[in-house]
């Protein structure tokens, strides 16, 4: 099937989900990107062209093995493409010290190592140094106060002295977001942040991300998830990946349709939207 790409997000023809006014500055850009596994020569990504601009909030969707994690690692400066170019925050991978670049990108992942006995405030503080353990001598009064402010922004002020290990899953996710914001990033990457959350915790996190988008108009975010129900109403764009190729990209209203989701996942899917929230379910008839 030929990949379908709706109009560019900033195009006037993109509909109500498009940005109003001039397009934001380029935050990340993938051009002709391909990735192969060296040991087996397996194609992981093929011909990826994608641009993320300031103020845009993207969902990155696809079945397991579609290449979502690889794309996130590329724009997070965690790996290099086999072919093509990746530019992040004005720097081309291969021509920049990626360690310095990574320090300017916010990343939230369930795979992050966090000391379970560290308080929420301490965990957030480590975002200033990009370390697992706190480097106490490097944190001045302003840095410590900023950590408190970010906890308050994520509605976690009362958890400042609570050990991370006894916080709920939803609280941990928001603590990690606060940690990622310590570097004041222009790009925030969210790698399945809703994994294993119960319904109340999921909704708290969705609300937090919605507030974050409203309060930080220049921040760009990319969220990897398997479930449309986990998308904040702030998410205005989406990329569908299948077998390492872009199936569709653009404004959510054009991409997250039943037809395109069905083509992407290879089974009938019905998609609906209510008050900015999405719902996807199998279109197969129920078995009585």
Coordinates of C-alpha atoms in Angstrom, one line a residue:
X1 CA 0.0 0.0 0.0
X2 CA 1.4 3.4 -0.9
X3 CA 2.0 5.6 2.2
X4 CA -0.6 8.4 2.6
X5 CA 0.6 11.8 3.7
X6 CA -2.0 14.5 4.4
X7 CA -1.1 18.1 3.8
X8 CA 1.7 19.6 5.8
X9 CA 0.5 20.7 9.2
X10 CA 1.0 24.4 8.5
X11 CA -0.9 24.3 5.2
X12 CA -4.2 26.3 5.1
X13 CA -5.8 23.2 3.7
X14 CA -4.9 21.2 6.8
X15 CA -8.2 22.1 8.5
X16 CA -9.1 23.2 12.1
X17 CA -6.3 21.2 13.6
X18 CA -3.6 23.2 11.8
X19 CA -1.5 25.9 13.5
X20 CA -2.8 29.4 13.1
X21 CA -0.3 32.0 11.9
X22 CA 3.2 31.4 10.8
X23 CA 4.9 28.0 11.3
X24 CA 7.0 27.6 14.4
X25 CA 10.8 27.1 14.3
X26 CA 12.1 23.7 13.4
X27 CA 12.9 21.6 16.5
X28 CA 13.7 18.3 14.8
X29 CA 13.9 17.2 11.2
X30 CA 14.4 13.8 9.7
X31 CA 15.2 13.7 6.0
X32 CA 15.4 10.5 4.0
X33 CA 16.2 8.6 7.2
X34 CA 16.8 4.9 7.1
X35 CA 18.1 2.5 9.8
X36 CA 19.4 -1.0 9.4
X37 CA 20.4 -3.5 12.0
X38 CA 24.1 -4.1 11.3
X39 CA 24.1 -7.7 12.5
X40 CA 21.2 -8.9 10.3
X41 CA 20.9 -6.0 7.7
X42 CA 17.2 -5.9 8.7
X43 CA 15.5 -2.6 7.7
X44 CA 14.2 -0.9 10.8
X45 CA 13.3 2.5 9.2
X46 CA 13.0 3.3 5.6
X47 CA 12.7 6.8 3.9
X48 CA 11.4 8.7 6.9
X49 CA 10.8 12.4 6.3
X50 CA 9.3 14.3 9.3
X51 CA 9.6 17.8 10.8
X52 CA 8.6 18.8 14.3
X53 CA 8.2 22.5 15.0
X54 CA 7.9 24.5 18.2
X55 CA 4.5 24.4 19.8
X56 CA 3.5 21.2 18.0
X57 CA 2.3 18.1 20.0
X58 CA 2.7 14.9 18.1
X59 CA 1.5 11.3 18.7
X60 CA 3.7 8.6 17.3
X61 CA 1.6 5.5 16.7
X62 CA 2.1 2.0 15.2
X63 CA 2.1 -1.7 16.0
X64 CA 4.9 -3.3 17.9
X65 CA 8.0 -3.4 15.7
X66 CA 6.8 -0.5 13.5
X67 CA 9.9 1.6 14.4
X68 CA 8.5 4.0 17.0
X69 CA 11.2 3.6 19.6
X70 CA 13.9 3.9 16.9
X71 CA 12.4 7.2 15.7
X72 CA 12.3 8.5 19.3
X73 CA 15.9 7.5 19.8
X74 CA 16.9 9.4 16.7
X75 CA 15.3 12.7 17.7
X76 CA 16.5 12.1 21.2
X77 CA 20.1 12.0 19.9
X78 CA 20.4 8.4 21.3
X79 CA 21.5 6.9 18.0
X80 CA 22.5 7.7 14.5
X81 CA 20.7 6.9 11.2
X82 CA 22.2 4.5 8.7
X83 CA 21.3 6.8 5.8
X84 CA 19.7 10.3 5.7
X85 CA 20.1 13.2 8.1
X86 CA 18.7 14.0 11.5
X87 CA 18.8 17.6 12.8
X88 CA 17.7 18.4 16.4
X89 CA 17.6 21.9 17.8
X90 CA 19.6 23.2 14.9
X91 CA 22.4 20.5 15.2
X92 CA 23.0 17.7 12.7
X93 CA 23.7 14.3 14.3
X94 CA 27.3 13.4 13.4
X95 CA 28.5 17.0 13.6
X96 CA 27.7 17.7 17.3
X97 CA 28.6 16.4 20.7
X98 CA 25.5 14.3 21.3
X99 CA 26.1 14.3 25.1
X100 CA 25.6 18.0 25.2
X101 CA 22.6 17.8 22.8
X102 CA 20.9 15.2 25.0
X103 CA 21.1 17.5 28.0
X104 CA 18.8 20.0 26.2
X105 CA 16.1 17.4 25.3
X106 CA 13.5 16.3 27.9
X107 CA 12.9 12.5 28.0
X108 CA 10.4 10.6 30.0
X109 CA 10.6 6.8 29.9
X110 CA 9.6 3.9 32.1
X111 CA 13.2 2.6 31.5
X112 CA 14.8 5.5 33.4
X113 CA 16.7 4.5 36.5
X114 CA 15.5 6.3 39.6
X115 CA 16.7 5.7 43.2
X116 CA 13.6 4.4 44.9
X117 CA 14.5 6.0 48.2
X118 CA 15.1 9.5 46.8
X119 CA 12.5 12.1 47.5
X120 CA 10.4 13.5 44.6
X121 CA 12.3 16.8 45.0
X122 CA 15.6 15.1 44.8
X123 CA 14.6 13.2 41.7
X124 CA 13.5 16.4 40.0
X125 CA 16.8 18.0 41.0
X126 CA 18.8 15.3 39.2
X127 CA 17.3 16.6 36.0
X128 CA 19.5 19.7 36.3
X129 CA 22.6 17.5 36.0
X130 CA 21.3 14.6 33.9
X131 CA 22.4 12.1 36.5
X132 CA 20.8 9.2 38.3
X133 CA 22.2 10.2 41.7
X134 CA 22.1 13.8 42.9
X135 CA 25.2 15.9 42.7
X136 CA 24.5 18.0 45.8
X137 CA 27.3 20.5 45.4
X138 CA 26.1 21.6 42.0
X139 CA 22.6 22.7 43.1
X140 CA 22.3 26.3 44.3
X141 CA 19.3 27.8 45.9
X142 CA 17.7 28.9 42.6
X143 CA 18.0 25.3 41.2
X144 CA 16.4 23.8 44.3
X145 CA 13.6 26.4 44.2
X146 CA 13.0 25.6 40.5
X147 CA 12.6 21.9 41.4
X148 CA 9.9 23.0 43.9
X149 CA 8.2 25.2 41.3
X150 CA 8.1 22.3 38.7
X151 CA 6.6 20.0 41.3
X152 CA 3.9 22.6 41.9
X153 CA 3.3 23.0 38.2
X154 CA 2.7 19.3 37.9
X155 CA 0.4 19.5 41.0
X156 CA 2.9 17.4 43.1
X157 CA 3.9 20.1 45.6
X158 CA 2.8 18.0 48.6
X159 CA 5.0 15.1 47.5
X160 CA 8.3 17.0 47.6
X161 CA 9.6 15.0 50.6
X162 CA 7.9 11.6 49.7
X163 CA 10.2 8.8 48.6
X164 CA 9.8 8.1 44.9
X165 CA 9.4 4.4 45.5
X166 CA 6.1 4.8 47.5
X167 CA 4.5 7.2 45.0
X168 CA 1.8 5.9 42.7
X169 CA 2.5 5.2 39.0
X170 CA 0.8 8.4 37.9
X171 CA 2.7 10.4 40.5
X172 CA 6.0 8.9 39.3
X173 CA 5.2 9.7 35.7
X174 CA 4.5 13.4 36.6
X175 CA 7.7 13.5 38.8
X176 CA 9.7 12.3 35.8
X177 CA 8.1 15.0 33.6
X178 CA 9.1 17.6 36.2
X179 CA 12.6 16.2 36.1
X180 CA 12.7 16.4 32.3
X181 CA 11.7 20.1 32.5
X182 CA 14.6 21.1 34.7
X183 CA 16.7 21.6 31.6
X184 CA 14.0 23.9 30.2
X185 CA 13.9 21.8 27.0
X186 CA 12.3 22.9 23.7
X187 CA 11.5 19.3 23.0
X188 CA 9.9 16.8 25.4
X189 CA 9.8 13.1 24.4
X190 CA 7.3 10.8 26.2
X191 CA 8.0 7.1 25.6
X192 CA 4.8 5.3 26.7
X193 CA 4.3 7.4 29.8
X194 CA 1.0 5.8 30.5
X195 CA 2.3 2.3 30.8
X196 CA 0.7 0.3 33.6
X197 CA -1.3 3.3 34.9
X198 CA -4.8 2.8 36.3
X199 CA -7.7 5.0 35.1
X200 CA -7.5 7.8 37.6
X201 CA -3.7 8.0 37.2
X202 CA -4.0 8.0 33.5
X203 CA -6.5 10.9 33.6
X204 CA -4.3 12.9 36.0
X205 CA -1.4 12.5 33.6
X206 CA -3.5 13.5 30.6
X207 CA -4.7 16.6 32.4
X208 CA -1.1 17.5 33.4
X209 CA 0.1 17.2 29.8
X210 CA -2.8 19.4 28.6
X211 CA -1.9 22.1 31.2
X212 CA 1.7 21.8 30.2
X213 CA 0.9 22.5 26.6
X214 CA -1.2 25.5 27.4
X215 CA 1.3 26.9 29.8
X216 CA 4.4 26.4 27.5
X217 CA 3.3 27.5 24.0
X218 CA 6.8 27.0 22.5
X219 CA 7.3 23.5 23.9
X220 CA 7.2 20.7 21.3
X221 CA 6.2 17.2 22.5
X222 CA 6.2 13.7 20.9
X223 CA 4.2 11.0 22.7
X224 CA 4.6 7.3 21.9
X225 CA 1.6 5.3 22.9
X226 CA -0.5 2.3 21.8
X227 CA -3.8 3.7 22.8
X228 CA -5.6 6.7 21.4
X229 CA -7.5 7.1 24.7
X230 CA -4.2 8.2 26.2
X231 CA -3.8 11.2 24.0
X232 CA -4.2 14.7 25.5
X233 CA -6.6 17.1 23.7
X234 CA -3.4 19.1 23.2
X235 CA -2.1 16.6 20.7
X236 CA -2.7 18.2 17.3
X237 CA -0.6 16.0 15.0
X238 CA 0.1 12.3 14.5
X239 CA 2.5 10.0 12.7
X240 CA 1.4 6.4 11.8
X241 CA 4.3 4.0 11.2
X242 CA 4.0 0.6 9.7
X243 CA 7.0 -1.7 9.0
X244 CA 9.4 1.2 9.4
X245 CA 7.7 3.5 6.9
X246 CA 5.4 6.5 7.4
X247 CA 1.9 5.4 6.7
X248 CA 0.4 8.9 7.3
X249 CA 1.4 12.1 9.0
X250 CA -0.2 15.5 9.6
X251 CA -3.1 17.0 11.7
X252 CA -4.8 14.5 13.9
X253 CA -8.2 15.0 12.2
X254 CA -6.7 13.8 8.9
X255 CA -4.5 11.0 10.3
X256 CA -6.5 9.4 13.1
X257 CA -9.3 8.1 10.9
X258 CA -10.8 4.7 10.8
X259 CA -9.5 4.1 7.3
X260 CA -5.9 5.1 8.1
X261 CA -5.8 3.3 11.5
X262 CA -7.2 0.2 9.8
X263 CA -4.5 0.3 7.1
X264 CA -1.8 1.0 9.7
X265 CA -2.7 -1.8 12.1
X266 CA -3.9 -4.4 9.6
X267 CA -7.3 -5.0 11.2
X268 CA -10.6 -3.1 11.2
X269 CA -10.5 -0.2 13.6
X270 CA -13.3 2.3 14.3
X271 CA -12.1 5.7 15.5
X272 CA -14.2 8.4 17.2
X273 CA -13.6 11.7 18.9
X274 CA -15.5 13.5 21.6
X275 CA -14.5 16.8 23.2
X276 CA -10.9 16.4 22.0
X277 CA -10.5 12.9 23.3
X278 CA -10.1 9.8 21.1
X279 CA -11.5 6.3 21.2
X280 CA -10.4 3.4 19.0
X281 CA -11.9 -0.1 19.0
X282 CA -11.9 -3.1 16.8
X283 CA -14.5 -3.0 14.1
X284 CA -15.0 -6.7 14.1
X285 CA -18.5 -7.9 15.1
X286 CA -18.7 -9.2 18.6
X287 CA -19.0 -13.0 19.2
X288 CA -22.2 -13.9 21.0

